[in-house]
Short mmCIF file of C-alpha atoms in Angstrom, two decimals:
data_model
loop_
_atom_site.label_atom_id
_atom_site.label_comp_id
_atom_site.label_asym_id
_atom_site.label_seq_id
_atom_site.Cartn_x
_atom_site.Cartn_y
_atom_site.Cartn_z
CA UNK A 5 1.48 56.31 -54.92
CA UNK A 6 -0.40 53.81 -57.04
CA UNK A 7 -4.33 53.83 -56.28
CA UNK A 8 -5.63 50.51 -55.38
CA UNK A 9 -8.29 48.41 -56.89
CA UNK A 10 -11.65 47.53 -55.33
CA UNK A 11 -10.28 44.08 -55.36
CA UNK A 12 -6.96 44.49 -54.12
CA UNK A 13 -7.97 46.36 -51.07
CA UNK A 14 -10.84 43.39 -50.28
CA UNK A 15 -7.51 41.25 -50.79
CA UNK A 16 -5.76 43.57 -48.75
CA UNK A 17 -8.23 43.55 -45.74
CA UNK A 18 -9.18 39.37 -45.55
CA UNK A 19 -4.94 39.56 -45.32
CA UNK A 20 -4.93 41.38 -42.41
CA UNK A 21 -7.44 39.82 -40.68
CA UNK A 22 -6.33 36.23 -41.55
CA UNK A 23 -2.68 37.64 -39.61
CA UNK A 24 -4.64 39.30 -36.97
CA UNK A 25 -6.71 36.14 -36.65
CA UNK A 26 -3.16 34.00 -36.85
CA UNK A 27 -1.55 36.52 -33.86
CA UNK A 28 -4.82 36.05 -31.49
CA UNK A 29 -4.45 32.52 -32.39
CA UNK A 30 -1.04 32.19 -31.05
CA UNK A 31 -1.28 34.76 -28.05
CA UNK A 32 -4.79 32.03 -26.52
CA UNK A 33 -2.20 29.48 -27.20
CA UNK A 34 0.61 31.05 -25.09
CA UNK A 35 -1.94 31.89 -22.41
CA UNK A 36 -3.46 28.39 -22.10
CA UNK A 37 0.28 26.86 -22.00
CA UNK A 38 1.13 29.56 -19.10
CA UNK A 39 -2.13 28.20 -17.23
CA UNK A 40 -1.27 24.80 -17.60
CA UNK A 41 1.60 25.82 -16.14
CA UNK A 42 0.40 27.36 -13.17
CA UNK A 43 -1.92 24.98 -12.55
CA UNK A 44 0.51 21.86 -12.51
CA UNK A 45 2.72 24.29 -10.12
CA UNK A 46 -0.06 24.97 -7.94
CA UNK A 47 -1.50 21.06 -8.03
CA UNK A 48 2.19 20.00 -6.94
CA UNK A 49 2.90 22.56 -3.77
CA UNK A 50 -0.81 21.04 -2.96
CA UNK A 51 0.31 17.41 -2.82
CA UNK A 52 3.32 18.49 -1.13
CA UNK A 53 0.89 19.10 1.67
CA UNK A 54 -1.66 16.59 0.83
CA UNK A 55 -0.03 14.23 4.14
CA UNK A 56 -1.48 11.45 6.30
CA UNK A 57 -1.45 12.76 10.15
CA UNK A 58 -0.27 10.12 12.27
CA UNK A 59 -1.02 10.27 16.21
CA UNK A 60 1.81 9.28 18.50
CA UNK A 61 0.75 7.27 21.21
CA UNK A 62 -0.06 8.86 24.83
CA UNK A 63 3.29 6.34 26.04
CA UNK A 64 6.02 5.14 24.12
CA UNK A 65 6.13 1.92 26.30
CA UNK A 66 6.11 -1.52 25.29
CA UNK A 67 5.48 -3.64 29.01
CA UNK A 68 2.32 -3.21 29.42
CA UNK A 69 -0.78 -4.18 27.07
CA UNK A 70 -2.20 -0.97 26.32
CA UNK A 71 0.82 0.70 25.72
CA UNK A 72 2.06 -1.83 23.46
CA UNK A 73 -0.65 -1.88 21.73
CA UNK A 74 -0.92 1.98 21.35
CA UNK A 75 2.76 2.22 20.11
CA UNK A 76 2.78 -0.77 18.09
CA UNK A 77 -0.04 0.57 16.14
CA UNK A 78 1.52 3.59 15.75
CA UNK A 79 4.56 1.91 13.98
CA UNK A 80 2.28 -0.15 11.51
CA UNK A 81 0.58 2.61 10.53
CA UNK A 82 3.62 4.93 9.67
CA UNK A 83 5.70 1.95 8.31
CA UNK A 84 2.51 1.23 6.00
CA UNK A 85 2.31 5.09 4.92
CA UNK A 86 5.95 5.41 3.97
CA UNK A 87 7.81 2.43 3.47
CA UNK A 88 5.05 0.70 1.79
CA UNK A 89 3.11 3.17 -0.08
CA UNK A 90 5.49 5.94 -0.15
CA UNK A 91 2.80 8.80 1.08
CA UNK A 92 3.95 11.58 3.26
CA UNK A 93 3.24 11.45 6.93
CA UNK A 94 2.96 14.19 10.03
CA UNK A 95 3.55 12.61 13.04
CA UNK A 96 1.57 14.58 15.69
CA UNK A 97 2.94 14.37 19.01
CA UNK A 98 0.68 16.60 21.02
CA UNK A 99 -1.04 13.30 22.87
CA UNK A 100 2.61 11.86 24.24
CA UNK A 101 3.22 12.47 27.77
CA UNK A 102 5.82 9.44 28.06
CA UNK A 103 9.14 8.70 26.16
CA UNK A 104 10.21 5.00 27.69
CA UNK A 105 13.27 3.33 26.66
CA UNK A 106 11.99 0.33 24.97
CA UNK A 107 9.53 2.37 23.10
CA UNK A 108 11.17 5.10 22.11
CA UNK A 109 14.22 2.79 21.00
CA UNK A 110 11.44 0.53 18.90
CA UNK A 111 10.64 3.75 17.37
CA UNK A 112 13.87 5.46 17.09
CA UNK A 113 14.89 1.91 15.04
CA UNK A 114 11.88 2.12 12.92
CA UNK A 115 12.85 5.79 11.59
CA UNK A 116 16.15 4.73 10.89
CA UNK A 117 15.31 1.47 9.03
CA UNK A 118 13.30 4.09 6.86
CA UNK A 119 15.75 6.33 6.28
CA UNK A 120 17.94 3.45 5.22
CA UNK A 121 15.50 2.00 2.46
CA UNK A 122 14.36 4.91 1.48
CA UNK A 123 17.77 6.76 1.49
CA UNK A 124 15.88 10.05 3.45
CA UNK A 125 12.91 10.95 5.92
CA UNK A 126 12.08 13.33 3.73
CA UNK A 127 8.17 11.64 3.33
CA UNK A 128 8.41 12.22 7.42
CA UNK A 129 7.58 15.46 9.24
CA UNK A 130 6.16 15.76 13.25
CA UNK A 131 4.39 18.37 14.84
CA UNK A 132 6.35 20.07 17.66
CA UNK A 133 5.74 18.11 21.13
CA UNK A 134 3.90 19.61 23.42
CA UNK A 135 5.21 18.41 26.40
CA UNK A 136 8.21 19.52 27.51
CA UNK A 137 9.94 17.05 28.61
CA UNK A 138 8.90 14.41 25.27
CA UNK A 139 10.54 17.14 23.20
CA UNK A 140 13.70 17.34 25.19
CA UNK A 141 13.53 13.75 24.78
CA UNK A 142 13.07 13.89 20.78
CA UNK A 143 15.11 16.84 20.74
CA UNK A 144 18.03 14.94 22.89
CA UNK A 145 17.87 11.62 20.52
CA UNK A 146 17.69 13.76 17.38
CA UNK A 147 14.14 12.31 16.42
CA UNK A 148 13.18 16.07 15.94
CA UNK A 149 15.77 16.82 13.28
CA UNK A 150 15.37 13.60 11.92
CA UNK A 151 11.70 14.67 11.22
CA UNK A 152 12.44 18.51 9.88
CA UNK A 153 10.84 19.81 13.15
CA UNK A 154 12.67 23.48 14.15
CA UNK A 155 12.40 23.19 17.78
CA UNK A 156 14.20 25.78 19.77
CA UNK A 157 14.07 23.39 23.22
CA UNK A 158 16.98 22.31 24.85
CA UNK A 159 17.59 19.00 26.71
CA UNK A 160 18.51 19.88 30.09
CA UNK A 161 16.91 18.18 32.26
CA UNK A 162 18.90 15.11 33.85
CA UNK A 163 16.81 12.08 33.17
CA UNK A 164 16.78 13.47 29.26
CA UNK A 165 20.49 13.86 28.78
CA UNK A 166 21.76 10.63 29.88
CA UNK A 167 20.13 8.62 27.31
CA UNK A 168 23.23 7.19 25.08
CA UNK A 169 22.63 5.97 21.75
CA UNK A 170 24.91 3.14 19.95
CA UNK A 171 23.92 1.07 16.72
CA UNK A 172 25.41 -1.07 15.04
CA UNK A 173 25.32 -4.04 12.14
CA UNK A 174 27.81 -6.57 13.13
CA UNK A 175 29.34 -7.46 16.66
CA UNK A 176 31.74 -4.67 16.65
CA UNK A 177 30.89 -3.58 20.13
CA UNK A 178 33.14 -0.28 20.71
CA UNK A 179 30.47 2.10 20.63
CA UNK A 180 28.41 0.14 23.50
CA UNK A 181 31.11 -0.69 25.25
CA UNK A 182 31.97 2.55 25.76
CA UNK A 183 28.74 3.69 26.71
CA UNK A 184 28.38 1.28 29.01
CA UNK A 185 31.85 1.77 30.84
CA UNK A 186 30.87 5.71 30.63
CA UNK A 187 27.95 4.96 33.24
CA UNK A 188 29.51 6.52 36.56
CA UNK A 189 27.47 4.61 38.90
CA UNK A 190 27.74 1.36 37.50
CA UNK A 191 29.93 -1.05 39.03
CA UNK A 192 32.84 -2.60 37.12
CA UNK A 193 31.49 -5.92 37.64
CA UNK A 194 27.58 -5.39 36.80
CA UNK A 195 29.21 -3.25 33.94
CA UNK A 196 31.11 -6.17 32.39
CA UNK A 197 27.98 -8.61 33.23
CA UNK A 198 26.29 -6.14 30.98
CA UNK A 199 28.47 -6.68 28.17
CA UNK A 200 28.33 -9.79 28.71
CA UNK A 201 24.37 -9.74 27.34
CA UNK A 202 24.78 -6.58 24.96
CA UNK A 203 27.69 -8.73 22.84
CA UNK A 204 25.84 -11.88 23.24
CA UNK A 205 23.00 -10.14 21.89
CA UNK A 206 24.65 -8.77 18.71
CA UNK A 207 25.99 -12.10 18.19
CA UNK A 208 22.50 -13.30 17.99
CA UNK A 209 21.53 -10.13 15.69
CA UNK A 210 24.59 -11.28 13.19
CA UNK A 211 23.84 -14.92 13.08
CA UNK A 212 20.24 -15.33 13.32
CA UNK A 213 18.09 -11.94 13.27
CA UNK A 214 18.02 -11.29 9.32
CA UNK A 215 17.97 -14.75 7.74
CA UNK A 216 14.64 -14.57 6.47
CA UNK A 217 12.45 -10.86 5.63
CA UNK A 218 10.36 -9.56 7.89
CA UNK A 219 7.02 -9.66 8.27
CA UNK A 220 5.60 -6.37 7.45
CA UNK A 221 5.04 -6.39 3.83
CA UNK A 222 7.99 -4.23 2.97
CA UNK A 223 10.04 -6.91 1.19
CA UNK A 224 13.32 -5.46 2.24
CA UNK A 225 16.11 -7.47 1.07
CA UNK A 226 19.42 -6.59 2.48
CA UNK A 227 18.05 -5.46 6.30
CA UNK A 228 19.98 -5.21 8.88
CA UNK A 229 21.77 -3.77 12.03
CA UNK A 230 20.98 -3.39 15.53
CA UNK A 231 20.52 -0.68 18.29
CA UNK A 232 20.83 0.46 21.71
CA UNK A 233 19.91 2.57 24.55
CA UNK A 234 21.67 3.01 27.89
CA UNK A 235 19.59 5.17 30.63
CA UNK A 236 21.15 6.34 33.91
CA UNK A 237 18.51 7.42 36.74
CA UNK A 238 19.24 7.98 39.86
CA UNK A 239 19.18 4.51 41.36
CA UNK A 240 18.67 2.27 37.95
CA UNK A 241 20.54 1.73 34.98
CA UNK A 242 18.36 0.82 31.82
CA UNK A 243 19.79 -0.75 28.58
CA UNK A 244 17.35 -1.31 25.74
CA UNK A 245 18.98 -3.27 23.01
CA UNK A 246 16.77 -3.84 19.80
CA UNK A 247 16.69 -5.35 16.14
CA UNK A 248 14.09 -5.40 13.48
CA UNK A 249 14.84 -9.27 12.02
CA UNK A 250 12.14 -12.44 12.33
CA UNK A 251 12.48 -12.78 15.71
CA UNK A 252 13.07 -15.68 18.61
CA UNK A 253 9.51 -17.62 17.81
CA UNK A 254 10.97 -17.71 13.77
CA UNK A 255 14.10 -18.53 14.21
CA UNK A 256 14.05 -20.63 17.36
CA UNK A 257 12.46 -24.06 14.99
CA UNK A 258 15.14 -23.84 12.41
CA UNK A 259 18.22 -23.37 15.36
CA UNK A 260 16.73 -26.53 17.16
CA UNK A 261 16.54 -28.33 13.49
CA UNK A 262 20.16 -27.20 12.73
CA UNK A 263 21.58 -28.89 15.87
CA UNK A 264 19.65 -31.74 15.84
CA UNK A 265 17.99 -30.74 19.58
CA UNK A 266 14.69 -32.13 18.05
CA UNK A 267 14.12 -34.33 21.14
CA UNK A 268 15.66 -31.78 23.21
CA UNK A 269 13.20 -29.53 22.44
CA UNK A 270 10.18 -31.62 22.66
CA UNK A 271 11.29 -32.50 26.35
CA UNK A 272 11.69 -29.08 27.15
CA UNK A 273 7.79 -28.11 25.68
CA UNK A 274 6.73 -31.47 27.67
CA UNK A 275 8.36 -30.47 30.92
CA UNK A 276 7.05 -26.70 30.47
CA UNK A 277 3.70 -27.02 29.11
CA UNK A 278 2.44 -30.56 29.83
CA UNK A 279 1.95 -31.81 26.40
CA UNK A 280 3.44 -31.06 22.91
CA UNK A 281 1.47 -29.09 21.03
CA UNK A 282 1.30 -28.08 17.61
CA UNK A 283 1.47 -24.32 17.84
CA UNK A 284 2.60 -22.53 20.90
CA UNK A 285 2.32 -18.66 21.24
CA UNK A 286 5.48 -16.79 21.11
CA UNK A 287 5.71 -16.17 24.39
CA UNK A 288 5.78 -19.95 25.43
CA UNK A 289 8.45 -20.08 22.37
CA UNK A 290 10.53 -17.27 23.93
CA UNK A 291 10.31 -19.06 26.98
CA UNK A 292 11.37 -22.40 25.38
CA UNK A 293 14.46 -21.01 23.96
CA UNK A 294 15.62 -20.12 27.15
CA UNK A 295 15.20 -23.43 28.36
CA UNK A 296 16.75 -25.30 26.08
CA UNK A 297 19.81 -23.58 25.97
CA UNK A 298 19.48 -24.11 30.15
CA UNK A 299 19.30 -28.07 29.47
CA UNK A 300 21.99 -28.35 26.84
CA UNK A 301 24.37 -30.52 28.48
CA UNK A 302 27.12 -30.58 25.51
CA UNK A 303 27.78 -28.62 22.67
CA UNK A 304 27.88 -25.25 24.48
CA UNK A 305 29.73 -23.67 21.59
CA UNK A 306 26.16 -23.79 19.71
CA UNK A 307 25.30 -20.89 21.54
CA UNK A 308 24.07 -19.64 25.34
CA UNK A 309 23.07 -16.22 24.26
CA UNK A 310 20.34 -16.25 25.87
CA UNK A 311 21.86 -17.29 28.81
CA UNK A 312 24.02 -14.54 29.08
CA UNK A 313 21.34 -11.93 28.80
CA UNK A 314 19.75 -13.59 32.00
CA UNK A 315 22.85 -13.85 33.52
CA UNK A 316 23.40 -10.38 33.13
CA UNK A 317 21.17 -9.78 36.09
CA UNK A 318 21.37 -12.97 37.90
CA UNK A 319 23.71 -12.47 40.84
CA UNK A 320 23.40 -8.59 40.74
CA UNK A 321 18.87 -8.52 41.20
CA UNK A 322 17.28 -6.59 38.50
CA UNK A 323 14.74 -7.23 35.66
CA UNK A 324 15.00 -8.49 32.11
CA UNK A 325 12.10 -8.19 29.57
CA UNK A 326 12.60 -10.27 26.70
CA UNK A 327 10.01 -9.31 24.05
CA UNK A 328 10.16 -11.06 20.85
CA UNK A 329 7.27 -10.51 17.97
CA UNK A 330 3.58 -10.98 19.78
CA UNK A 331 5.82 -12.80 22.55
CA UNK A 332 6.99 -10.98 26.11
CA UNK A 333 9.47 -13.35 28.55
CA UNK A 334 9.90 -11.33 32.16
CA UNK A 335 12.88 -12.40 34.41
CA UNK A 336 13.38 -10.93 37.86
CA UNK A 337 15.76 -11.30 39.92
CA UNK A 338 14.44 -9.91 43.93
CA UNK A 339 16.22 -10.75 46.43
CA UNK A 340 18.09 -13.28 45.00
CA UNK A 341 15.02 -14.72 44.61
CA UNK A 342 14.50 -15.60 40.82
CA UNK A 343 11.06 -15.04 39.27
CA UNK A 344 9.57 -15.18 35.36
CA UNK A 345 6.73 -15.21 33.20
CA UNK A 346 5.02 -15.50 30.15
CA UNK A 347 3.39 -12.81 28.11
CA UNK A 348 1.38 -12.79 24.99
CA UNK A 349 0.50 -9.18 23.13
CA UNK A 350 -2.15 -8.56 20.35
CA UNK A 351 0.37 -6.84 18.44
CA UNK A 352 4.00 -7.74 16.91
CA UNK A 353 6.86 -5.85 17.42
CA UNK A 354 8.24 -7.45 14.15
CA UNK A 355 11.63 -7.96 15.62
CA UNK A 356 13.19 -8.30 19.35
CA UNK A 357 14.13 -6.10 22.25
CA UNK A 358 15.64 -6.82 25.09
CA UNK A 359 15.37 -4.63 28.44
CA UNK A 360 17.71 -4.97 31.39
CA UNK A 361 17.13 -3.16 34.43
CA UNK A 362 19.19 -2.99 37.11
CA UNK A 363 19.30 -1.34 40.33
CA UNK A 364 22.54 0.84 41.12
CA UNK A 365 21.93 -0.76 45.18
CA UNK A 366 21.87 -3.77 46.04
CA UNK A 367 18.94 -3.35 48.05
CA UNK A 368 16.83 -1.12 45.59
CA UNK A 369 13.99 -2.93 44.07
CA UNK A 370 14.51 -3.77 39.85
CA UNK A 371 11.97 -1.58 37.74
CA UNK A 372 11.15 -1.59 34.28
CA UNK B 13 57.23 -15.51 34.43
CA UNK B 14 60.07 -17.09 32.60
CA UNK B 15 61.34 -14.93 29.92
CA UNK B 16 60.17 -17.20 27.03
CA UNK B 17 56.99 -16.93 28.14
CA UNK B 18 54.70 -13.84 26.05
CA UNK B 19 52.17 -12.07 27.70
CA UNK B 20 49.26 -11.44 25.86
CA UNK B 21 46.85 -8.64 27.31
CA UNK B 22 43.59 -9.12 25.12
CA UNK B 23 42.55 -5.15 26.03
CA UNK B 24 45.66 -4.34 25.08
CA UNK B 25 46.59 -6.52 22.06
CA UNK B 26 43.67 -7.42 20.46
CA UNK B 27 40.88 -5.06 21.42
CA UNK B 28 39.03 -3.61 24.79
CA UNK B 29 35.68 -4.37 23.02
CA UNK B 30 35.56 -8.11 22.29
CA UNK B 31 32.78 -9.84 20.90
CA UNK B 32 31.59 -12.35 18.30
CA UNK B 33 32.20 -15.96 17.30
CA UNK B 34 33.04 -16.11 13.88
CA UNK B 35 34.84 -13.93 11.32
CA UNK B 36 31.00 -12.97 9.57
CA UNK B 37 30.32 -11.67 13.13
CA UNK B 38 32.94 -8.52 13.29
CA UNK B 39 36.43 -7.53 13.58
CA UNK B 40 36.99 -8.30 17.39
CA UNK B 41 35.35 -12.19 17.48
CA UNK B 42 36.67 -15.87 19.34
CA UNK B 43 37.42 -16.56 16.01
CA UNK B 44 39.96 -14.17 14.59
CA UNK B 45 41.78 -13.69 18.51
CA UNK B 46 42.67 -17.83 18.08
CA UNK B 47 43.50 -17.66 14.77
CA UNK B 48 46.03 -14.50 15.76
CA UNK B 49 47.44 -15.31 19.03
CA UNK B 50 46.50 -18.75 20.45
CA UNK B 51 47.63 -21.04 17.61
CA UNK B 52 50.47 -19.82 16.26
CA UNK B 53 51.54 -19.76 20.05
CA UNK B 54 50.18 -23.87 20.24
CA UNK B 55 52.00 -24.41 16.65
CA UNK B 56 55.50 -23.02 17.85
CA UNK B 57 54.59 -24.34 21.13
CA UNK B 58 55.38 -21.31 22.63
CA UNK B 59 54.42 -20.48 26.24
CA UNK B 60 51.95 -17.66 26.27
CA UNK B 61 49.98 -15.80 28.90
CA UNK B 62 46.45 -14.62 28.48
CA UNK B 63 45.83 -11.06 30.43
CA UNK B 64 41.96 -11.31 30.77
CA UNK B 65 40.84 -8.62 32.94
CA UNK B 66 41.93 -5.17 30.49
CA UNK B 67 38.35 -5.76 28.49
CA UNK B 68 34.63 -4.25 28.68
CA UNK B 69 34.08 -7.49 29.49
CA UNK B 70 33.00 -11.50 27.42
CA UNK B 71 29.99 -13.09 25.74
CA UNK B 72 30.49 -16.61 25.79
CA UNK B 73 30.59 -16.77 22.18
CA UNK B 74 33.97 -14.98 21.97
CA UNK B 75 35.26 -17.14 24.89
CA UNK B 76 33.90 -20.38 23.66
CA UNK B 77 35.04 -19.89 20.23
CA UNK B 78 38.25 -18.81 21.07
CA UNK B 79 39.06 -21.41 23.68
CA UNK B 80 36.88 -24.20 23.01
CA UNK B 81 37.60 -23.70 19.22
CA UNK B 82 41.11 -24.75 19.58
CA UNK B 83 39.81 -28.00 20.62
CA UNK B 84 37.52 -28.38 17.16
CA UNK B 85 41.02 -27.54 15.28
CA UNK B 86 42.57 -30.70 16.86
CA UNK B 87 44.51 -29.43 20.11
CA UNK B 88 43.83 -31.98 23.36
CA UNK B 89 42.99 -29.81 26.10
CA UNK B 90 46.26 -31.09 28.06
CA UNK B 91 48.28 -29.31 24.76
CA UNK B 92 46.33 -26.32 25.58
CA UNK B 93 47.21 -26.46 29.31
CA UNK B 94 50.76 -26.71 28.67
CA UNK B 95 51.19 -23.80 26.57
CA UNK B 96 48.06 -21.18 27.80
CA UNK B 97 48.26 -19.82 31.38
CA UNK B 98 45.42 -17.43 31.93
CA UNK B 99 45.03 -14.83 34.11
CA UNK B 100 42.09 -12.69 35.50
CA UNK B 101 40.89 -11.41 38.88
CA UNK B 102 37.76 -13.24 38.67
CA UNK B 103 38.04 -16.84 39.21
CA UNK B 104 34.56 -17.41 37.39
CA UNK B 105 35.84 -16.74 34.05
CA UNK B 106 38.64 -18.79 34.47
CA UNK B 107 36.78 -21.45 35.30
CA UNK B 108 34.33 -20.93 32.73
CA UNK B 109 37.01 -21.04 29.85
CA UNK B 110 38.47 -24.38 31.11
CA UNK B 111 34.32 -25.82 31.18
CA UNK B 112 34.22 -24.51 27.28
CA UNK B 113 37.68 -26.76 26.43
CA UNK B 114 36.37 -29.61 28.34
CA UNK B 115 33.49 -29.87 26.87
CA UNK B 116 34.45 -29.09 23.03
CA UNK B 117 37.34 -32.32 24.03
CA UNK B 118 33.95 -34.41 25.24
CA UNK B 119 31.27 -32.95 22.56
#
């Protein structure tokens, strides 16, 4: 073996250490890349969890102030979260003691408009209800899958399993027909009176509802569709029929200035409110529609829609609730004593429901 | 019912679920039920009866725009007389139909 030089050993040695230096070089490099890594794993199962927690009101009920208020805040606030800012939400239920039709079916539409734009819920999650009978509810209507919640309940109970669901986008009116001539203890006749206002209604959604975006920021081009809830107690019937367009108070000026009912309508405001005024709240508007369509004379086939919905109830007692953006119009029917009023909310439900109650008995009193 | 006269049961025929005005509204509308049955009946003058009662039930739309419609097209009401008899239990809806041909003839 050849000896080596004094200077090739030196050579020798600052070799190895320059490769040495090289390989601990490369291995830091490696390491830092693995916890860069790690860390952008860990940062996104973080976010994942990193969600708003939304409160669900104490009653999903639209009638009365407080309620409405309660539930319509509710819906801003998660429409806001996820359809506007696309942030992940937890709707905690453990307040809510009360499912009621019209609010649950104002919410119920408001997760499925969601999953519609947005193509899933998957920004959506709940908490599980801690009332029983709320999750049977959710459970029943399919909210709680809809939100990813495992919930082992089971609707049993008789006032949960007898809500039927039906949507819809055009008038094709099977699927609420059906439900509505499934109702055992409804009457033929107050069956096909009902019909009468459900179809009427869709007509309405088709033809006027979606002209224009609604007002909620979300800029949502192609909306649409309708739906409904049918309720069977023991001595009531409730059918809830909602849709998420402009609403009556929007549309109501441009159907009046499409059929030329200009003077029509300013006779109607004069005979109603005294003067005409240049802004009316949208429950005097509600109101107004109903009454113009009540003093049209001619040209019937411009629409009674809303006619029908109050006819509906007319010779049969019950109640109607017409809500309609910040806007409520009540209609009862006692006796055959006819009754109705005006209501104005703080909040907007950003679309209109409509509420029929009727009582099974003739003599049973109409509650909503 | 003479034998040239056709019955026509709308539940039957046409659909249990009717509803609608116009053909933008959905498959089961006033519109698309005249254009089907009512005018080629009016066009081959052909006597036809309407079976009313086999449905869920009528918004006025359907009714006006099926009825009163034929009116818009250019039928007098007398035309429509002669060759639609309509039946249904409830007397309302007959009348109701005749107040929606009426008033297309007078609007």
């Amino acid at each position: 073996m050849k000896r080596l030089t004094p200077q090739d050993r030196m050579a020798w040695l600052r070799l190895t250490k320059k490769r040495e230096k090289k390989l601990l070089k490369e291995r830091l490099k490696l390491k830092q890349k693995k916890q860069r890594r790690l860390r952008k794993g860990r940062k996104k199962t973080e976010l994942a969890h990193v969600h708003t927690i939304i409160r669900a009101p104490i009653a999903f009920e639209l009638v009365l102030s407080k309620n409405h208020r309660k539930t319509l805040e509710f819906l801003d606030l998660l429409r806001e979260k996820v359809l506007i800012h696309k942030k992940p939400v937890k709707i905690d239920f453990s307040d809510t003691k009360r499912m009621v039709v019209c609010g649950t079916l104002l919410f119920y539409s408001e997760l499925c408009r969601i999953n519609r734009e947005l193509g899933s819920l998957e920004l959506v999650s709940c908490t599980q209800p801690e009332d029983e009978t709320v999750a049977q509810v959710l459970q029943h209507l399919g909210i709680l899958k809809m939100l990813h919640c495992r919930c082992s309940v089971t609707p049993e109970r008789a006032d949960v399993i007898n809500w039927k669901i039906a949507t819809g986008e055009n008038t094709d009116a099977s699927e609420a027909g059906k439900i509505l001539e499934m109702q055992s203890k409804l009457p033929v006749a107050k069956s096909k009176k009902l019909y009468r206002g459900v179809s009427e209604a869709m007509t309405n959604v088709s033809q006027h509802a979606y002209l224009d975006l609604r007002n909620d920021g979300a800029e949502i081009m192609n909306d649409k569709g309708w739906w409904m809830f049918c309720r069977e107690e023991d001595d009531h019937i409730f059918v809830a029929f909602c849709d998420l367009g402009v609403g009556i108070p929007i549309t109501l000026p441009k159907t009046i200035e499409e059929n030329n009912d200009q003077s029509l309508f300013e006779r109607v405001l004069q005979k109603l409110f005294g003067s005409v005024r240049n802004k009316y709240s949208d429950g005097q508007l509600i109101r107004a529609a109903i009454e113009v369509k009540r003093s049209r004379t001619r040209k019937r086939h411009r629409g009674k829609g809303l006619l029908d919905m109050i006819k509906a109830i007319e010779t049969t007692g019950g109640r109607l609730a017409i809500l309609s953006n910040k806007g409520g119009y009540l209609y009862n029917v006692n006796n055959s004593e006819p009754s109705e009023f005006v209501k104005n909310y703080k909040n907007s439900i950003l679309g209109t429901l409509i509420l029929w109650s009727l009582p099974i008995n003739a003599d049973t009193e109409a509650k909503i | 019912m003479s034998t040239n006269t056709k019955l026509i049961d709308i539940g039957r025929d046409f659909s249990r679920y009717p509803a609608g005005r116009y053909e933008s509204d959905g498959p089961f509308c006033g519109e698309i039920f005249r254009q089907k049955f009512l005018v080629p009946a009016i066009t081959k003058n052909e006597k036809i009866i309407i079976e009313l009662d086999g449905t869920a039930g009528y918004g006025s739309s359907f009714l006006e725009e099926a009825f009163g419609g034929l009116v818009r097209l250019g039928y007098s009401a007398n035309q429509i007389k002669t060759v639609i008899t309509l039946h249904s239990e409830d007397p309302s809806l007959l009348e109701e139909i005749e107040e929606y041909i009426l008033d297309a003839e007078q609007g």
